[in-house]
N, C-alpha and C. Protein backbone atom coordinates (compact mmCIF):
# COMPACT_ATOMS: atom_id res chain seq x y z
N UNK A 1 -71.19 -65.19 -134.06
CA UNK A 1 -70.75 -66.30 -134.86
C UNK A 1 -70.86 -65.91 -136.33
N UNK A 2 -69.44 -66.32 -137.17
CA UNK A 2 -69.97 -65.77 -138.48
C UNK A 2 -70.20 -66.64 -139.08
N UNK A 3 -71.60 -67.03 -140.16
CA UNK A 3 -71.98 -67.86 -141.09
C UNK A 3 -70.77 -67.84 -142.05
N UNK A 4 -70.62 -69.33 -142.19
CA UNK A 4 -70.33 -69.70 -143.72
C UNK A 4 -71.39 -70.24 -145.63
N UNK A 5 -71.52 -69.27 -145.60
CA UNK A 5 -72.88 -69.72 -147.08
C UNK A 5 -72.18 -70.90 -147.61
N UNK A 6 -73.42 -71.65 -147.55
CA UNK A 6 -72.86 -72.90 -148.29
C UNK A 6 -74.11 -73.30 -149.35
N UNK A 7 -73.29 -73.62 -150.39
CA UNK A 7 -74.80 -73.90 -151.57
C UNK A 7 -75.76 -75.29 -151.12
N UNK A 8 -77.41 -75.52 -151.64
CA UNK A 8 -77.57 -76.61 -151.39
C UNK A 8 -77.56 -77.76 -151.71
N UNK A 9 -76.33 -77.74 -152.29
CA UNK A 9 -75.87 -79.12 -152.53
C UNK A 9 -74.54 -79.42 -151.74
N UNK A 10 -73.79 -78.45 -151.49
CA UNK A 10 -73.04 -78.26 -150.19
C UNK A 10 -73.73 -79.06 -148.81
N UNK A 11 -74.76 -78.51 -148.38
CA UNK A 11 -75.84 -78.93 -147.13
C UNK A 11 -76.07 -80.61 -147.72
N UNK A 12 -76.72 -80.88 -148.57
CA UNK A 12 -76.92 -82.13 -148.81
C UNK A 12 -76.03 -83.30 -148.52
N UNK A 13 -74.72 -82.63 -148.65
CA UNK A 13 -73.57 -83.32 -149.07
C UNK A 13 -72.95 -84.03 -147.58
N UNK A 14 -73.09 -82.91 -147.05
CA UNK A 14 -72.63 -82.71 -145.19
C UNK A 14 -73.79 -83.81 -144.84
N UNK A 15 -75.14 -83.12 -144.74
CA UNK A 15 -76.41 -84.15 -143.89
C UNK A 15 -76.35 -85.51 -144.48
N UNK A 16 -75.90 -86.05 -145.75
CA UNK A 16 -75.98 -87.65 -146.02
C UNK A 16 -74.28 -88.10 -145.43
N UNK A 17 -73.42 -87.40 -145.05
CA UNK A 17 -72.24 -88.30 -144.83
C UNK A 17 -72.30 -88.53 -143.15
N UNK A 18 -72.96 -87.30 -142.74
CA UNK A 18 -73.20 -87.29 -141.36
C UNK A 18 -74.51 -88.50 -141.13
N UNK A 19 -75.35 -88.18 -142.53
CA UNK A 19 -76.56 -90.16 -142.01
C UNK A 19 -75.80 -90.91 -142.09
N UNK A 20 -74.69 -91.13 -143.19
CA UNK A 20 -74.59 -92.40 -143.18
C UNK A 20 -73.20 -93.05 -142.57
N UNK A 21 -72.83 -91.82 -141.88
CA UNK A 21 -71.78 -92.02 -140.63
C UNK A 21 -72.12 -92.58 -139.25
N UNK A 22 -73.12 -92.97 -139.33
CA UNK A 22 -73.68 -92.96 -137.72
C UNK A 22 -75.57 -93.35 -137.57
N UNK A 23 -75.57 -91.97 -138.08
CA UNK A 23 -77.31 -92.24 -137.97
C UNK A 23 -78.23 -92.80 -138.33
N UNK A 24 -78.19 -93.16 -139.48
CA UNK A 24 -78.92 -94.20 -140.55
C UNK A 24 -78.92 -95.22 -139.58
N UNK A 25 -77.46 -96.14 -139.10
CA UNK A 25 -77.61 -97.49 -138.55
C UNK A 25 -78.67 -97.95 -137.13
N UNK A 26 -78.73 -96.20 -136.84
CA UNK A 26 -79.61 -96.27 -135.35
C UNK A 26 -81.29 -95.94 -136.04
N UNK A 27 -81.03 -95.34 -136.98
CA UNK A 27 -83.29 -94.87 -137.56
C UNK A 27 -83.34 -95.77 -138.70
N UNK A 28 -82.57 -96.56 -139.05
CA UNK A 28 -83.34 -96.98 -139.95
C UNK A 28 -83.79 -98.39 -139.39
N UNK A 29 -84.55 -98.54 -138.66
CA UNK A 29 -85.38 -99.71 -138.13
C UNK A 29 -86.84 -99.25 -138.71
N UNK A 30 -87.46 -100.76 -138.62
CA UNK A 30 -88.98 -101.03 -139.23
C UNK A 30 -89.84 -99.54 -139.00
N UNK A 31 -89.99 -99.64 -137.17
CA UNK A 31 -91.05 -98.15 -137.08
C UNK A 31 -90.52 -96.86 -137.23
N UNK A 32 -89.41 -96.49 -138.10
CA UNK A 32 -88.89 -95.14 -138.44
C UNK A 32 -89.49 -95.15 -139.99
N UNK A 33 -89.41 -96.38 -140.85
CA UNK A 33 -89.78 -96.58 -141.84
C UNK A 33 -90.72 -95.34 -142.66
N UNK A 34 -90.07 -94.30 -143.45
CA UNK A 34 -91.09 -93.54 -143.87
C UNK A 34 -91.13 -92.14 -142.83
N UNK A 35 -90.78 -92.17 -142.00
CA UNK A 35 -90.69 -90.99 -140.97
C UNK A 35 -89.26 -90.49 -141.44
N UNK A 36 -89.36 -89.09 -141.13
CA UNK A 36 -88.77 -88.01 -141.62
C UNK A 36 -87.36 -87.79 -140.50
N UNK A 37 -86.28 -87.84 -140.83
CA UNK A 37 -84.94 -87.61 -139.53
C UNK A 37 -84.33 -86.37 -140.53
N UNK A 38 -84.06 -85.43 -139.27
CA UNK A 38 -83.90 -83.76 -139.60
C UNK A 38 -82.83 -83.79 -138.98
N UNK A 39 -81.60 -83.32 -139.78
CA UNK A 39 -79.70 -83.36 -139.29
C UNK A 39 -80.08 -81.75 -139.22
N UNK A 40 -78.76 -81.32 -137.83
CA UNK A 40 -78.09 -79.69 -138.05
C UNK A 40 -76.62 -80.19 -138.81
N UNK A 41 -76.84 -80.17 -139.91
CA UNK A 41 -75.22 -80.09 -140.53
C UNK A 41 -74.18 -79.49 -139.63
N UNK A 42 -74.30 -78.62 -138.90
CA UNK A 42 -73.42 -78.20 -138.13
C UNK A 42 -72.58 -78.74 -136.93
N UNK A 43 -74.20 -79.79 -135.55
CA UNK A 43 -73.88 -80.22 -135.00
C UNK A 43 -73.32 -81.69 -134.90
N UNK A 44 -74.69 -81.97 -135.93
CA UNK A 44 -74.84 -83.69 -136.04
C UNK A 44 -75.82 -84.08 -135.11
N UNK A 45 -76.08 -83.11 -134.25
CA UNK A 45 -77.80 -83.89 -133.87
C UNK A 45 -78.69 -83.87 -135.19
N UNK A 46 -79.50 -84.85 -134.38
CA UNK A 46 -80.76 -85.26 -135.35
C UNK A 46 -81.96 -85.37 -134.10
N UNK A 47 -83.33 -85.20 -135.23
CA UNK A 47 -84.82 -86.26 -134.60
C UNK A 47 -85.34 -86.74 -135.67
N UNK A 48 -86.12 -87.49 -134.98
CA UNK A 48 -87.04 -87.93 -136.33
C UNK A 48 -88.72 -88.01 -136.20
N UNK A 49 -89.31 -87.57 -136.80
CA UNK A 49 -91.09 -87.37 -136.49
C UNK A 49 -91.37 -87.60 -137.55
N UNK A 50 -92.66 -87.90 -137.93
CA UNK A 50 -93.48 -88.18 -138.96
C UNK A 50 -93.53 -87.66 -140.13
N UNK A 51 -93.50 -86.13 -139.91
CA UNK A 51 -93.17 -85.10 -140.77
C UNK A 51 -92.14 -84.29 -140.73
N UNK A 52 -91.44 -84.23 -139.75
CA UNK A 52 -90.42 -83.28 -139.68
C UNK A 52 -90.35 -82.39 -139.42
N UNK A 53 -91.60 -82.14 -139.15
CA UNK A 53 -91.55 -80.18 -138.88
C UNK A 53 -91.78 -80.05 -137.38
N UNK A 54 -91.94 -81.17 -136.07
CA UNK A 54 -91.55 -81.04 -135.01
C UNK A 54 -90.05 -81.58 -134.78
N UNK A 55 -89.49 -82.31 -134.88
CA UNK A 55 -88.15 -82.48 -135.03
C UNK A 55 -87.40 -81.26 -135.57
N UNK A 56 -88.04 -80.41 -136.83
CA UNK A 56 -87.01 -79.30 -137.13
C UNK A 56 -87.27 -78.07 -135.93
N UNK A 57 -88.14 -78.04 -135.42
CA UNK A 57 -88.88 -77.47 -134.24
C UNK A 57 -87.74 -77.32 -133.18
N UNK A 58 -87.70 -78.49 -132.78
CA UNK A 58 -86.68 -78.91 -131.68
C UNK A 58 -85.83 -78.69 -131.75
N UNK A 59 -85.21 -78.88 -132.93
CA UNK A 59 -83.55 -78.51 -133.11
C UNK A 59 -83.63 -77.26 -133.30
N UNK A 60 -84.00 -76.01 -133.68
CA UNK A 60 -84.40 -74.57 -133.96
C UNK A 60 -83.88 -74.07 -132.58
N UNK A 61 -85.04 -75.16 -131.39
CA UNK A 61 -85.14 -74.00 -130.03
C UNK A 61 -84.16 -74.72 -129.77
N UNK A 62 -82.88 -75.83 -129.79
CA UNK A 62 -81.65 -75.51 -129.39
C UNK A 62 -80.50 -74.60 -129.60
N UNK A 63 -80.82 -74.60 -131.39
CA UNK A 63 -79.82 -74.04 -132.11
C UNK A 63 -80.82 -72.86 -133.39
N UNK A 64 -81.35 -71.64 -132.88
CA UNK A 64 -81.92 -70.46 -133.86
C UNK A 64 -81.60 -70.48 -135.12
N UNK A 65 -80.50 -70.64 -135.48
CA UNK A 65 -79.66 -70.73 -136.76
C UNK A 65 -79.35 -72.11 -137.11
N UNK A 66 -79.59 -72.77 -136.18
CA UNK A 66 -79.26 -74.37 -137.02
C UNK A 66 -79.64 -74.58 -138.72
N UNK A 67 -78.72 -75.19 -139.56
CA UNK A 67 -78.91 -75.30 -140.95
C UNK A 67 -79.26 -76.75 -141.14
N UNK A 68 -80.68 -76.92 -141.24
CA UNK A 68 -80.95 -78.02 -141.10
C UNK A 68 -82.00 -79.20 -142.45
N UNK A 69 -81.56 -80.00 -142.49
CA UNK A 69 -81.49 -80.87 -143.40
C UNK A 69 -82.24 -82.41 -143.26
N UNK A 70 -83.27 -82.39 -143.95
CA UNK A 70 -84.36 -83.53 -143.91
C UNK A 70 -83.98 -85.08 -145.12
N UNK A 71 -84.15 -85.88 -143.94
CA UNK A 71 -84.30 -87.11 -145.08
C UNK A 71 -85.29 -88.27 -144.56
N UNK A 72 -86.18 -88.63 -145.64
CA UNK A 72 -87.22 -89.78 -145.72
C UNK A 72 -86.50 -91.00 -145.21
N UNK A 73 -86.42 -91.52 -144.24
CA UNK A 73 -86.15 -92.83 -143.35
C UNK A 73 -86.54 -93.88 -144.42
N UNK A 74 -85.49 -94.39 -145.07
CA UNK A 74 -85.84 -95.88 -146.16
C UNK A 74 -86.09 -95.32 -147.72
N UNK A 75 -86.06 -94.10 -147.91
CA UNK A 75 -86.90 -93.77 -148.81
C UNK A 75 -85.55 -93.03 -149.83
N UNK A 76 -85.44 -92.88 -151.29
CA UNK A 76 -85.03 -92.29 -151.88
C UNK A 76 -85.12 -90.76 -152.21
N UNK A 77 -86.27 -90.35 -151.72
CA UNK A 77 -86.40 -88.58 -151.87
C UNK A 77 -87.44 -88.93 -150.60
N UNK A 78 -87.44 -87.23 -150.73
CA UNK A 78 -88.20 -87.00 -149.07
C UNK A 78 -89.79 -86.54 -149.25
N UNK A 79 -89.93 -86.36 -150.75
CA UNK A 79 -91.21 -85.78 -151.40
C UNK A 79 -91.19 -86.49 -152.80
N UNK A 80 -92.52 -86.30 -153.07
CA UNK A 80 -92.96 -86.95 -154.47
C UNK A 80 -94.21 -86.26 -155.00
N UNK A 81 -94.15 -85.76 -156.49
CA UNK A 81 -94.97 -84.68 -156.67
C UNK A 81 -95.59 -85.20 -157.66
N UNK A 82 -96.31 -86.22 -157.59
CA UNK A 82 -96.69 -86.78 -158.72
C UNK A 82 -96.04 -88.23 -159.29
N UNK A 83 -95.07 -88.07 -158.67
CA UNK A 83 -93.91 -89.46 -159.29
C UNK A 83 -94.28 -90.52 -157.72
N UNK A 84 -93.52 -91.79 -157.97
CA UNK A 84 -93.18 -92.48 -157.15
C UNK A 84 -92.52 -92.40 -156.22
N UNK A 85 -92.28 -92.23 -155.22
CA UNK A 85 -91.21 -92.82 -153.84
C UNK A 85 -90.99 -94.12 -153.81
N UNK A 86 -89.28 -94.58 -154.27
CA UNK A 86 -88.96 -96.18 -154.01
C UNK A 86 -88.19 -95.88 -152.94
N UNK A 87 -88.55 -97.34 -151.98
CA UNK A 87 -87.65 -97.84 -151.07
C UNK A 87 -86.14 -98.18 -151.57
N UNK A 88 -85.26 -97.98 -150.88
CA UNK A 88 -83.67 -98.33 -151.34
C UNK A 88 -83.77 -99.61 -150.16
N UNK A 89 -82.92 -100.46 -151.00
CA UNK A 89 -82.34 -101.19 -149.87
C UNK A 89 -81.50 -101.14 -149.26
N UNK A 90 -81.12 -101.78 -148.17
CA UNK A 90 -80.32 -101.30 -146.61
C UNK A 90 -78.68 -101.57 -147.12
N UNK A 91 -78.72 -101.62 -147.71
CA UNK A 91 -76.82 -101.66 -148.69
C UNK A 91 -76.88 -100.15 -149.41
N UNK A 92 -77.80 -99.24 -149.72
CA UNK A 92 -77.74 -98.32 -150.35
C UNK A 92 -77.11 -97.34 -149.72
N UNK A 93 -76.67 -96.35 -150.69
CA UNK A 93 -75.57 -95.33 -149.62
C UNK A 93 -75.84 -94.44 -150.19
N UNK A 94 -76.00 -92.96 -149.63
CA UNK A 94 -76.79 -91.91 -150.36
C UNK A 94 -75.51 -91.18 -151.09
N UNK A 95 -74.40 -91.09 -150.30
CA UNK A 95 -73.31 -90.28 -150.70
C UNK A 95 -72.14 -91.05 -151.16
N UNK A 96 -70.82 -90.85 -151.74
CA UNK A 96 -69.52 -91.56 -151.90
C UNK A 96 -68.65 -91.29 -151.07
């Protein structure tokens, strides 16, 4: 299979149209709230775990090469280094 390099804002671009095509409407309920949902830009599967790093786990041992892409369930960024994490509300749309 030959890779296509894509920059990461390319990847970003793909994993929020693919959330907010579909996936968002099924994880974003109360107990996902804050839990982490990990897209293969490629396939369009997703999981979602606490942290993400068993969900990116999972998708790995389907797909070795999966190019895969994390987003904070409710949340505006997926990390905060000192700053705040705000909640968006459920009308918010990550992409155009």
């Amino acid at each position: 299979m030959q890779a296509i390099l894509l920059s990461s804002e390319e990847v970003a671009k793909r994993a929020y149209r693919i959330y907010e095509g579909g996936i968002r409407k099924k994880v974003e309920i109360e107990e996902n709230i804050g839990k982490m949902v990990i897209i293969d830009i490629e396939t369009g599967d997703y999981e979602v775990d606490k942290t993400g790093l068993q969900a990116a786990k999972n998708l790995q041992a389907k797909s070795p090469y999966a190019r895969l892409f994390g987003i904070r369930i409710g949340y505006n960024v997926a990390a905060s280094f000192g700053g705040v994490m705000e909640r968006v509300s459920s009308d918010f749309r990550y992409c155009d």
